[in-house]
Short mmCIF file of N, CA and C in Angstrom, two decimals:
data_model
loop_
_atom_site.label_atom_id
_atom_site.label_comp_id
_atom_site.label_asym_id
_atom_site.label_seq_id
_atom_site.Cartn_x
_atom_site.Cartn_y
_atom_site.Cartn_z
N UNK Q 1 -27.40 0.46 -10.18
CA UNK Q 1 -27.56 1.24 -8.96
C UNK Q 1 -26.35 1.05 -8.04
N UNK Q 2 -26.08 -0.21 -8.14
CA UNK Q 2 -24.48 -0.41 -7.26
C UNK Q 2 -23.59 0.27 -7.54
N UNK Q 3 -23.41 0.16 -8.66
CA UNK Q 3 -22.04 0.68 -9.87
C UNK Q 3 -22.18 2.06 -9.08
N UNK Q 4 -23.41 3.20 -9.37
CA UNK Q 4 -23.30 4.24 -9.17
C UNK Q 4 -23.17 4.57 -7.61
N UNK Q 5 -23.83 4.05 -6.95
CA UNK Q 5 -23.29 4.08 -5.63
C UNK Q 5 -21.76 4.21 -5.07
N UNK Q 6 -20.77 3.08 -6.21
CA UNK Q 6 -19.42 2.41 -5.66
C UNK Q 6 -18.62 4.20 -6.53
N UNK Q 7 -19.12 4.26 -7.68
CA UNK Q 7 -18.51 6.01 -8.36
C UNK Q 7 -18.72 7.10 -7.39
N UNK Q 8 -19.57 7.10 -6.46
CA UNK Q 8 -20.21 8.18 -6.00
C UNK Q 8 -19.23 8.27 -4.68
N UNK Q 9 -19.70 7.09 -4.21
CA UNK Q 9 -18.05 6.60 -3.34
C UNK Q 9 -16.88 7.23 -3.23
N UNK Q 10 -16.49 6.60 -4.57
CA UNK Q 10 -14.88 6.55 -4.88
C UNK Q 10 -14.94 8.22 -5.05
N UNK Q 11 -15.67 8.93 -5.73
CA UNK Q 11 -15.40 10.45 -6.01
C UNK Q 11 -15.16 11.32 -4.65
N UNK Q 12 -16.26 10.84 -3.51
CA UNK Q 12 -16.41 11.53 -2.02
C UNK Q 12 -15.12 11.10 -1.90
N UNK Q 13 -14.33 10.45 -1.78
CA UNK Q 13 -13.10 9.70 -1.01
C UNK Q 13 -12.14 10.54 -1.58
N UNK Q 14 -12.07 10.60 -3.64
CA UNK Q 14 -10.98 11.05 -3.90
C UNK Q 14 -11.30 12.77 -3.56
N UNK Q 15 -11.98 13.15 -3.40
CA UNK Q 15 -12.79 14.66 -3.30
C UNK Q 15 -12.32 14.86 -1.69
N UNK Q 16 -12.30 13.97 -0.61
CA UNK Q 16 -11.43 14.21 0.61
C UNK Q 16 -10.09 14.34 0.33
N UNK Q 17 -9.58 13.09 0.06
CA UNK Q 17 -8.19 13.31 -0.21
C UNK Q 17 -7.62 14.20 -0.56
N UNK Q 18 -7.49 15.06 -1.44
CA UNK Q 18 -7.70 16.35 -2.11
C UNK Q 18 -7.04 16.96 -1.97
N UNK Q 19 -8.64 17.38 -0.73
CA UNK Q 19 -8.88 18.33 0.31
C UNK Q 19 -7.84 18.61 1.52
N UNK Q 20 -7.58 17.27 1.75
CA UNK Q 20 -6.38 16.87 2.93
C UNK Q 20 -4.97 17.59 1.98
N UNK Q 21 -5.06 16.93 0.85
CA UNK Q 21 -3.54 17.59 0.37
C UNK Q 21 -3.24 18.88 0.33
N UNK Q 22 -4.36 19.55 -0.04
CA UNK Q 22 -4.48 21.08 -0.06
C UNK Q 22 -4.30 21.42 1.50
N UNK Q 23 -5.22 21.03 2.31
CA UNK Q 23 -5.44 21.64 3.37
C UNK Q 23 -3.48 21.43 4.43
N UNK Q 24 -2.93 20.65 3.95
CA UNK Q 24 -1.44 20.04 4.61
C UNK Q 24 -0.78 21.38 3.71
N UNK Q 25 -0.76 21.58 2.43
CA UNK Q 25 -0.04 22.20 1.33
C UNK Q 25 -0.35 24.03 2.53
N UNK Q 26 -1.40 24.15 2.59
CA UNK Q 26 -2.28 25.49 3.46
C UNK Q 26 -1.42 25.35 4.67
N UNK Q 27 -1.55 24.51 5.77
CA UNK Q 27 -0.61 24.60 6.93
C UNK Q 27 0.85 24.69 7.26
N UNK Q 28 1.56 24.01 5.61
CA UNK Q 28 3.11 24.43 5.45
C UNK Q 28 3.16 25.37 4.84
N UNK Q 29 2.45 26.36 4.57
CA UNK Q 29 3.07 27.60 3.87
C UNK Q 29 2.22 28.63 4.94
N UNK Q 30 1.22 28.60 5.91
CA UNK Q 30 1.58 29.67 6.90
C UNK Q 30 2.03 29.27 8.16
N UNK Q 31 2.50 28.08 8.17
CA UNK Q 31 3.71 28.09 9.29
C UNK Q 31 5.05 28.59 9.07
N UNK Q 32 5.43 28.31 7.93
CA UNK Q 32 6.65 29.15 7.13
C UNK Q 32 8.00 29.00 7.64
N UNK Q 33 7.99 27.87 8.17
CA UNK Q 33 9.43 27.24 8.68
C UNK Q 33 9.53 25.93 8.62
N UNK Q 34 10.63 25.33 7.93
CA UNK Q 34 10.50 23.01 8.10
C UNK Q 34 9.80 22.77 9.55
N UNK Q 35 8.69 21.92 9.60
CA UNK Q 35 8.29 21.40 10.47
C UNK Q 35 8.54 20.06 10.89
N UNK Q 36 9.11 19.65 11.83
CA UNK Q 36 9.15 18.15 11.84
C UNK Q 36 7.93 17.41 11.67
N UNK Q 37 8.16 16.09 11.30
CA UNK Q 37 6.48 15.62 11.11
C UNK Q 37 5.73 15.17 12.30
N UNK Q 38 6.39 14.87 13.42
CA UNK Q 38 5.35 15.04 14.55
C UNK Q 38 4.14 16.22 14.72
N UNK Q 39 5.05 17.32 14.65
CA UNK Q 39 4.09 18.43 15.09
C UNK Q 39 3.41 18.57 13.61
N UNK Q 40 3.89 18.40 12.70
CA UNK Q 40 2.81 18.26 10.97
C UNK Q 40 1.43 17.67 11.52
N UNK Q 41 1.68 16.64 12.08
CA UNK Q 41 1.03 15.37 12.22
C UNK Q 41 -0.01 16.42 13.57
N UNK Q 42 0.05 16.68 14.53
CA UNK Q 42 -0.54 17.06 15.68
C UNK Q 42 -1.41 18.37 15.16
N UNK Q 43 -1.09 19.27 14.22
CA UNK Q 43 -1.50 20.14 14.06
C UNK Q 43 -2.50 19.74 12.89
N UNK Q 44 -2.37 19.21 12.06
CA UNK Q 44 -3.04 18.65 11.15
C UNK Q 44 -4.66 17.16 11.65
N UNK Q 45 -4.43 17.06 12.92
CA UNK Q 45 -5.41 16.05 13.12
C UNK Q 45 -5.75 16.38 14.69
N UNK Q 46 -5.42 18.02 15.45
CA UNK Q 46 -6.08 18.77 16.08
C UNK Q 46 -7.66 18.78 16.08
N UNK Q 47 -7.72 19.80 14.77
CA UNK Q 47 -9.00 20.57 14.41
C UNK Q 47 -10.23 18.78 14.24
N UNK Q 48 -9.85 17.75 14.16
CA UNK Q 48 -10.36 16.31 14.23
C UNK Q 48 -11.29 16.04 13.15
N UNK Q 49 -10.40 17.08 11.58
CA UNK Q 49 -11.06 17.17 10.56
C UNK Q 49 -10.63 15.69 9.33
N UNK Q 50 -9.41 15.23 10.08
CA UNK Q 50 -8.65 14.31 9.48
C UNK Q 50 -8.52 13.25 10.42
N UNK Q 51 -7.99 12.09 10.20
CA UNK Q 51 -7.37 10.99 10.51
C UNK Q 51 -6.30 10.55 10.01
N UNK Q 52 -4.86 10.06 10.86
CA UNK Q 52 -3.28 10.10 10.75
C UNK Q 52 -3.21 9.33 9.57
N UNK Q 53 -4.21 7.99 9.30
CA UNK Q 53 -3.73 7.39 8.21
C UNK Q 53 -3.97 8.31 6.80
N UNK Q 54 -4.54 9.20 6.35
CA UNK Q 54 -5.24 9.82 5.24
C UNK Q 54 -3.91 11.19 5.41
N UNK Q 55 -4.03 11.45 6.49
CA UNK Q 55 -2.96 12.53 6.46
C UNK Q 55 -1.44 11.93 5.75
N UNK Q 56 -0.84 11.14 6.49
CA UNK Q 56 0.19 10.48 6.22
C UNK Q 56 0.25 10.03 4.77
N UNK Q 57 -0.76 9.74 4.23
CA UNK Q 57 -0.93 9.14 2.79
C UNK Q 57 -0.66 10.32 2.22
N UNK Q 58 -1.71 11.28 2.16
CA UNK Q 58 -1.60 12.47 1.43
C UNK Q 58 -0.14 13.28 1.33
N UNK Q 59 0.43 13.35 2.57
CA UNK Q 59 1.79 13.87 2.98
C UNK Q 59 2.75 12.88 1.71
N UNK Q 60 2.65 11.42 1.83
CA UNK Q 60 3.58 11.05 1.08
C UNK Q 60 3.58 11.20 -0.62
N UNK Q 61 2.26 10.94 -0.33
CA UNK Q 61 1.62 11.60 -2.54
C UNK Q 61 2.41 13.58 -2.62
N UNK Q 62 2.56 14.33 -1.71
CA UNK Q 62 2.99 15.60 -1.96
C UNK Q 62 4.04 15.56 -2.27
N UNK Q 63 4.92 14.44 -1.12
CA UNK Q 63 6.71 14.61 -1.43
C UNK Q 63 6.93 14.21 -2.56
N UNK Q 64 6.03 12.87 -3.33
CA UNK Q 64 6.22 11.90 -4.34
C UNK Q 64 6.27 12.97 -5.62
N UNK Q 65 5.25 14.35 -5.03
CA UNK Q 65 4.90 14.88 -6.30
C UNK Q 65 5.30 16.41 -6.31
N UNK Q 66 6.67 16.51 -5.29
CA UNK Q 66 7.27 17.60 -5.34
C UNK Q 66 6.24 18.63 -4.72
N UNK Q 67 5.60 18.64 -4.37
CA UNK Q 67 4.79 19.94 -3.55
C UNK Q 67 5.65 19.86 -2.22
N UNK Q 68 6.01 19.02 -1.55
CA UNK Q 68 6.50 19.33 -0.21
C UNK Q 68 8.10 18.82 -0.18
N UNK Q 69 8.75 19.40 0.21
CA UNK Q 69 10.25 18.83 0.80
C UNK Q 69 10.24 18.14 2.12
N UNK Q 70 10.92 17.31 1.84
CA UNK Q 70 11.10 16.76 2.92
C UNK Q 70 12.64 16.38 3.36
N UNK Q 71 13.49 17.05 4.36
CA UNK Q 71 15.08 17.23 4.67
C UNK Q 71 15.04 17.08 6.09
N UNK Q 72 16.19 16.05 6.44
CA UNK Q 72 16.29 15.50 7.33
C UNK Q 72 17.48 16.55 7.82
N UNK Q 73 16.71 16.74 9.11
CA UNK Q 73 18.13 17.52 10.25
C UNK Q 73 19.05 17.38 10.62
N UNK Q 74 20.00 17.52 11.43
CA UNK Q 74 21.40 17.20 11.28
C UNK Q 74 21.17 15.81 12.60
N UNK Q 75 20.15 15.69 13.27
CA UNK Q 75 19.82 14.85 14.02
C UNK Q 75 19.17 13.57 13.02
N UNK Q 76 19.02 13.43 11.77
CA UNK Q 76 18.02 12.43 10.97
C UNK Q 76 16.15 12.50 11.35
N UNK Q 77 15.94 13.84 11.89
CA UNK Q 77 14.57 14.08 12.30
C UNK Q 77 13.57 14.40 10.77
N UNK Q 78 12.97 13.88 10.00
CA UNK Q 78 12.49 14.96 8.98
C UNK Q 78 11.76 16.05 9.25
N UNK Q 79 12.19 16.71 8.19
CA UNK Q 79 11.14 18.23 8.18
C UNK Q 79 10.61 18.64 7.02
N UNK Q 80 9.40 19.00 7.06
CA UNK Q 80 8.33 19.18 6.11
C UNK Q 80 7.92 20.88 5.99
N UNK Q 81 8.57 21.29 4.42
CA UNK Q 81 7.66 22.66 3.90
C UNK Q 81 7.55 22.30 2.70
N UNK Q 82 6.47 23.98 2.35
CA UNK Q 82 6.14 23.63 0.78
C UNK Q 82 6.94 24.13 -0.05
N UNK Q 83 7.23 23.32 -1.15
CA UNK Q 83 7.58 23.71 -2.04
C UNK Q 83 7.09 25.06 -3.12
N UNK Q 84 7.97 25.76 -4.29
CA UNK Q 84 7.59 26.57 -4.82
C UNK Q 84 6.05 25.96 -5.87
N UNK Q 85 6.38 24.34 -6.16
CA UNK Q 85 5.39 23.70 -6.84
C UNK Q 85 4.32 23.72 -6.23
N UNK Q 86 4.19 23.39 -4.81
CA UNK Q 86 3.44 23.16 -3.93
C UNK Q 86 2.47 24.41 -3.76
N UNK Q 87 2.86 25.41 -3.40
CA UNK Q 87 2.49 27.07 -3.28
C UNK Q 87 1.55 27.28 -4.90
N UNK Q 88 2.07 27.04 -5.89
CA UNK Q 88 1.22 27.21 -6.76
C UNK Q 88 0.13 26.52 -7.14
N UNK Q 89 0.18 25.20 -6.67
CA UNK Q 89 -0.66 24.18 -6.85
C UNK Q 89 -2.05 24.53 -5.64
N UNK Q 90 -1.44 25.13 -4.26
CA UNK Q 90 -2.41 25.59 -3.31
C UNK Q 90 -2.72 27.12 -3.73
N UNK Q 91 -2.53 27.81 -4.32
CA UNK Q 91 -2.78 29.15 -4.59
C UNK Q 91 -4.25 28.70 -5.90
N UNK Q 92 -3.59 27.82 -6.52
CA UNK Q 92 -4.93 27.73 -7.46
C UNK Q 92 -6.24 26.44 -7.17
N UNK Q 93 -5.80 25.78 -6.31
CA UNK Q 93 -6.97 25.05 -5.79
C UNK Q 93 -7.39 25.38 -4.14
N UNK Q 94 -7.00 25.98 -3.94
CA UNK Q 94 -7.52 26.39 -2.39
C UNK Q 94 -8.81 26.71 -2.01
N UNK Q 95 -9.08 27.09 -3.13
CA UNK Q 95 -11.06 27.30 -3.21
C UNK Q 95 -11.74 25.94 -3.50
N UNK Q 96 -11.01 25.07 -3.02
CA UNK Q 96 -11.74 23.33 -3.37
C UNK Q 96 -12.29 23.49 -1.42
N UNK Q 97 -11.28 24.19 -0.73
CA UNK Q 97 -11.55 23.59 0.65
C UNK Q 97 -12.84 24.25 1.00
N UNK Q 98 -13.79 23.41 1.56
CA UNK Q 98 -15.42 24.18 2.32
C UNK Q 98 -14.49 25.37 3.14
N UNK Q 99 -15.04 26.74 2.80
CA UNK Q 99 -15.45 27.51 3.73
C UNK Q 99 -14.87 27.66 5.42
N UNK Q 100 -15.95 26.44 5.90
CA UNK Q 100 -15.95 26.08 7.26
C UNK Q 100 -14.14 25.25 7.44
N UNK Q 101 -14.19 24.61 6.64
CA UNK Q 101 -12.93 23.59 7.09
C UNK Q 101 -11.75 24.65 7.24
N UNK Q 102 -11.46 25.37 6.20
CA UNK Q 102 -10.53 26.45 5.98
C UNK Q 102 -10.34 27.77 7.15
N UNK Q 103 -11.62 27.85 7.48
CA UNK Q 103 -11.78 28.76 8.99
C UNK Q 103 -11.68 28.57 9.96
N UNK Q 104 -11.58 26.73 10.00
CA UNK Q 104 -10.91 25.96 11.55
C UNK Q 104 -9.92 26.02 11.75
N UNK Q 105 -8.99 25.42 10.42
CA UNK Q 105 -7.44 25.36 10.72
C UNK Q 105 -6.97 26.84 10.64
N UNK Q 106 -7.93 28.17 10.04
CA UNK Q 106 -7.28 29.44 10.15
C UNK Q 106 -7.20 29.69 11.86
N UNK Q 107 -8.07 29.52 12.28
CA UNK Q 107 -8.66 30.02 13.74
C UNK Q 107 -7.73 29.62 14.53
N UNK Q 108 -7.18 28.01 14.12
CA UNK Q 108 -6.48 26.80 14.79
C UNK Q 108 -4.68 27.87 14.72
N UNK Q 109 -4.69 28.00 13.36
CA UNK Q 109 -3.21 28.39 13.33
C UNK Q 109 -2.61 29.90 13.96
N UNK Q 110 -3.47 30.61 13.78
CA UNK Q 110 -4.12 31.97 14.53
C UNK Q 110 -3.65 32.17 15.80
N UNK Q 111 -4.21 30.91 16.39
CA UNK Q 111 -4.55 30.83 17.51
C UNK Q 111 -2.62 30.08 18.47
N UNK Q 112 -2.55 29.23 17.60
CA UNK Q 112 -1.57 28.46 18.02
C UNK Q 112 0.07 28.48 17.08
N UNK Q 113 -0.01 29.11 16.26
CA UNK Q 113 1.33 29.37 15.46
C UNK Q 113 2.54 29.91 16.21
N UNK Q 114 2.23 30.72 16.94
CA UNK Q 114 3.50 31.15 18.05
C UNK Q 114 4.36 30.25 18.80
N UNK Q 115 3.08 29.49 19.12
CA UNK Q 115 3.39 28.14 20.19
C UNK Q 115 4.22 26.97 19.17
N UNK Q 116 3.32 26.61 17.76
CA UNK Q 116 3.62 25.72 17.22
C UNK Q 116 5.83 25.76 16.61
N UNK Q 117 5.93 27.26 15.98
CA UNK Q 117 6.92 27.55 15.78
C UNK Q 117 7.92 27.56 16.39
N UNK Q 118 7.54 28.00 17.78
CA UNK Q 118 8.67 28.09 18.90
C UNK Q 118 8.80 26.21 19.64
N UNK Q 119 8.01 25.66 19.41
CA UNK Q 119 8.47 24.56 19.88
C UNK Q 119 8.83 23.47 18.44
N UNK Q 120 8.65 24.08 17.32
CA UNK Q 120 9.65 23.40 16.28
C UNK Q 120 11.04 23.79 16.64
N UNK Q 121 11.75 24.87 16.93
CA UNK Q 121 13.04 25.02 17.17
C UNK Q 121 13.40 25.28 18.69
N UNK Q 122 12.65 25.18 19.87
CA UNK Q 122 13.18 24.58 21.11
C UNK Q 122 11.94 24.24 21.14
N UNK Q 123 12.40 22.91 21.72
CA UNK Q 123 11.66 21.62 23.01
C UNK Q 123 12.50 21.08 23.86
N UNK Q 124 12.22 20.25 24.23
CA UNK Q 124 12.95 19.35 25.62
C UNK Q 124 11.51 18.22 25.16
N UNK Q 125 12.22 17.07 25.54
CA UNK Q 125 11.42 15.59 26.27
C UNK Q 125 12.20 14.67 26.23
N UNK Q 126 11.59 13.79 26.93
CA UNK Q 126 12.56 12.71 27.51
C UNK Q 126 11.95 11.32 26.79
N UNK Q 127 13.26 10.39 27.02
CA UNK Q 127 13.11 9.01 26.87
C UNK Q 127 13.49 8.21 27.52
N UNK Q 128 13.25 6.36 27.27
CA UNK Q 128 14.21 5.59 28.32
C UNK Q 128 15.18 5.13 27.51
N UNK Q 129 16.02 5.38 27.02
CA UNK Q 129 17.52 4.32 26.81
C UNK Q 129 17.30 3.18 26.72
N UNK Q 130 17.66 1.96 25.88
CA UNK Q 130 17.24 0.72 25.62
C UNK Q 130 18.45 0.19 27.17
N UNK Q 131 19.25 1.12 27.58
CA UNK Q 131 19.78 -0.02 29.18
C UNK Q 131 18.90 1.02 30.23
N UNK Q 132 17.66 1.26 30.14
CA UNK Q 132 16.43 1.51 31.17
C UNK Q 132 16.20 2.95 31.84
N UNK Q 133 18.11 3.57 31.36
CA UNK Q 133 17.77 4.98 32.07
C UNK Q 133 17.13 6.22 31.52
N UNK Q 134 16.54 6.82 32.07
CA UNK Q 134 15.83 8.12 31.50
C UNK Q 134 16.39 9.29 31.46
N UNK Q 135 16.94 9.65 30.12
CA UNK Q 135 17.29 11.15 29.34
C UNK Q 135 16.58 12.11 29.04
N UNK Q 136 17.10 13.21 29.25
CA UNK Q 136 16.22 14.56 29.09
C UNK Q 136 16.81 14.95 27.50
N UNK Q 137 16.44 14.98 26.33
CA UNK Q 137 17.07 15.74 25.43
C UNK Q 137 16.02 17.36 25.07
N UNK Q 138 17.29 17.95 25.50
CA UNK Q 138 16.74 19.39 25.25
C UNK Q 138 17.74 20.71 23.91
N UNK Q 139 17.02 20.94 23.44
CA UNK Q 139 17.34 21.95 21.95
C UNK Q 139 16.82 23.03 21.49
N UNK Q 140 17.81 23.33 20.71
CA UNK Q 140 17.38 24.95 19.93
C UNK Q 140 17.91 24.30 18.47
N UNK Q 141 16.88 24.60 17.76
CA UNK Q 141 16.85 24.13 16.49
C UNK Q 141 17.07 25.58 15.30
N UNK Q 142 17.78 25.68 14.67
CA UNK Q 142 17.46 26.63 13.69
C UNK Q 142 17.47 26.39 12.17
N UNK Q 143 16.13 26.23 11.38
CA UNK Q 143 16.12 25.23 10.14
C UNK Q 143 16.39 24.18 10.49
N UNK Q 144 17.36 23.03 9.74
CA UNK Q 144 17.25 22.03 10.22
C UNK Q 144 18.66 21.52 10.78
N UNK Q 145 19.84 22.68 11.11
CA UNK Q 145 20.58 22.60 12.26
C UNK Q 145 20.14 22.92 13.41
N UNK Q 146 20.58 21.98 14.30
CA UNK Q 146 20.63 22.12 15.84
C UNK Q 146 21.84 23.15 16.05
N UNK Q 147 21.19 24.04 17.05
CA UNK Q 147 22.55 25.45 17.80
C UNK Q 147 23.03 24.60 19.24
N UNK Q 148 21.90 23.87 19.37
CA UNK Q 148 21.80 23.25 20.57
C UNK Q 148 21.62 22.19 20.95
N UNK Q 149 22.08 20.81 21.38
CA UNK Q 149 21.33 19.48 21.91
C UNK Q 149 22.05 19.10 22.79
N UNK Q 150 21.03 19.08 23.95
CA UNK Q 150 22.13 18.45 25.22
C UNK Q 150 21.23 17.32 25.60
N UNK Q 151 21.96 16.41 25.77
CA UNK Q 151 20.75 14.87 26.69
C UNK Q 151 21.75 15.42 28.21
N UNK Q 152 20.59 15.34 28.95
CA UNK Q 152 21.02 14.85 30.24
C UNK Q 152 20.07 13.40 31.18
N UNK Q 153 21.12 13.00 31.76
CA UNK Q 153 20.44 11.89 32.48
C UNK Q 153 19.28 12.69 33.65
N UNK Q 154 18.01 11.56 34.13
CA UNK Q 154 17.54 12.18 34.94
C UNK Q 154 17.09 10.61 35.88
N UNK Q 155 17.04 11.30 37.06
CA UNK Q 155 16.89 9.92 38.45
C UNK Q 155 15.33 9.12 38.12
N UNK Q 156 14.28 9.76 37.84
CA UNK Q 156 12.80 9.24 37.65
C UNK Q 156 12.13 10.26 36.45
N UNK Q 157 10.75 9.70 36.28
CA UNK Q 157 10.06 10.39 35.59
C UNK Q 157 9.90 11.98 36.03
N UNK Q 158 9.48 12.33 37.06
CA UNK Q 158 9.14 13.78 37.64
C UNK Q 158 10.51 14.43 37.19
N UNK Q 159 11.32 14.05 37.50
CA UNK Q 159 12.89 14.89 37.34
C UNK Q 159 12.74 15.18 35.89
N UNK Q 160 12.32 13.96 34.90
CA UNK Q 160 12.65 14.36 33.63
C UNK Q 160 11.72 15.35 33.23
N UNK Q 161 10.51 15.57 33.67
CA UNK Q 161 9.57 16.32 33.28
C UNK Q 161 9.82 17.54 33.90
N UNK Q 162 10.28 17.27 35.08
CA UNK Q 162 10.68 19.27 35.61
C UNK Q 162 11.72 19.60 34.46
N UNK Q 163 12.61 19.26 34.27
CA UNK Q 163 13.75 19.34 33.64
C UNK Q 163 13.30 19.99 31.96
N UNK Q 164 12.62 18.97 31.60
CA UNK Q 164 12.05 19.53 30.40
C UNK Q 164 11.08 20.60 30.38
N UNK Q 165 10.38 21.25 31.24
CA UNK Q 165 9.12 21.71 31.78
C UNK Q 165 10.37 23.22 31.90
N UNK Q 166 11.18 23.06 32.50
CA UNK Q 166 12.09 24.18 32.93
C UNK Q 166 13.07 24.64 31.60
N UNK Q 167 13.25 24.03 30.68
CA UNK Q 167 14.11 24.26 29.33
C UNK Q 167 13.50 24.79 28.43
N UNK Q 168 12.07 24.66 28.45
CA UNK Q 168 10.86 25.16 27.37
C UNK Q 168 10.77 26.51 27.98
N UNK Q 169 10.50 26.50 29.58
CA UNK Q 169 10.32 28.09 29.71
C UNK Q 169 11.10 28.78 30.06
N UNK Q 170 12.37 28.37 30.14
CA UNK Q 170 13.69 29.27 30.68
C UNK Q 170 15.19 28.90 29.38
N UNK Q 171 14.82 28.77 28.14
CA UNK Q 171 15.56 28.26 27.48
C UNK Q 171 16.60 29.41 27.62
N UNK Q 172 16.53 30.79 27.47
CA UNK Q 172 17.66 31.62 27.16
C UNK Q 172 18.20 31.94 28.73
N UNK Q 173 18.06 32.05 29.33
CA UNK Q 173 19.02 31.71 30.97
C UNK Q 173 19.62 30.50 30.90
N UNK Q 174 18.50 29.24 30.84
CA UNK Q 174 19.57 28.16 31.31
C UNK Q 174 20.67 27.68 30.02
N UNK Q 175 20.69 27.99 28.59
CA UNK Q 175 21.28 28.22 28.06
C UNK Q 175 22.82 28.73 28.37
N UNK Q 176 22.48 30.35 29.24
CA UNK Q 176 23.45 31.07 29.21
C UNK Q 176 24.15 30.61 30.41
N UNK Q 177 23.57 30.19 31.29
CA UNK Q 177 24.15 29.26 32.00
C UNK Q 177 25.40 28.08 31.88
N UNK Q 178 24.78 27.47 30.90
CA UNK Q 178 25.47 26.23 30.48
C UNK Q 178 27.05 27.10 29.48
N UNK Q 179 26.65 27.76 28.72
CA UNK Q 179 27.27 28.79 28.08
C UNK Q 179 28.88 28.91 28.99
N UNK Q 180 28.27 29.53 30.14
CA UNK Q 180 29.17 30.65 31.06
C UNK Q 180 29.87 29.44 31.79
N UNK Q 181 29.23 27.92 32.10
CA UNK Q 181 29.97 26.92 33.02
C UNK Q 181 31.23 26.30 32.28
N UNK Q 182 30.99 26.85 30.72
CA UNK Q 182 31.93 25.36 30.21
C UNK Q 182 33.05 26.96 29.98
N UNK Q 183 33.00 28.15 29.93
CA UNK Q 183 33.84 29.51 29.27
C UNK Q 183 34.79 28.98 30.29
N UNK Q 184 36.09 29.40 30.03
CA UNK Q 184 37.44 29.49 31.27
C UNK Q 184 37.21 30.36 32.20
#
């Protein structure tokens, strides 16, 4: 009775796992651009169908097994799509995912893909510098060259957050800005 209990187990577990690989394999092929793995990671444990450690596992069994690429940007950021292996491997098991699970992250991506895409290739946020001061780094990413990366210093937290807050929604002015200050 144990034995079958500990099989029954192990099958639910490997029968999630799976599911997670498929369902990661499903989110890089209709986002349809390298994703860095932060936002992999945010979009994938949103819908609160997963947990980072199971995700992360699964993510690394894909690269191990050629379903996903993984290419580092000209910054050393990685970025995550599917492969042509990958696409076929989710084209023929995609009917493993419930129904319901598959209609969250549709609803989820639906809903948020515009947003998710446009802030894979511009964001802004800030950090502190290991000598204490706080940088704004703000970009335009295209694939996995940068068109764009500027750090600027900022006086406190609020500054760095207007700063970044103002680059996300005014990227093509203050761009052209910066553009037109450095022209002769």
């Amino acid at each position: 009775s144990t034995r079958k209990n500990k099989e029954e187990e192990f099958y639910e577990n490997e029968k999630q796992y799976t599911e997670n690989q498929i369902l990661i394999l499903y989110v890089l092929k209709e986002l349809e651009i390298p994703i860095p793995g932060i936002q992999l990671t945010d979009v994938m444990l949103e819908p609160r169908l997963m947990n980072y450690f199971a995700m992360q596992s699964a993510l690394c069994d894909l690269i191990d097994a050629g379903m996903v690429k993984s290419e580092k940007d000209t910054d050393g950021i990685p970025l995550y799509s599917c492969t042509l292996k990958g696409l076929e491997v989710l084209n023929f098991l995609l009917s493993m995912i419930p129904q319901a699970i598959l209609d969250t992250y549709k609803l989820y991506l639906r809903k948020e893909k515009d947003n998710i895409r446009k802030s894979a290739e511009i964001n802004a946020n800030y950090f502190i510098a290991s000598d204490g001061h706080i940088y704004c780094r703000c970009f335009i990413r295209e694939g996995n060259t940068y068109i764009t990366d500027v750090r600027i210093p900022a006086a406190d937290k609020n500054e760095a957050v207007a700063i970044c807050e103002n680059w996300k929604k005014n990227t093509s002015s203050v761009y052209i800005k910066i553009i037109k200050a450095m022209l002769p």
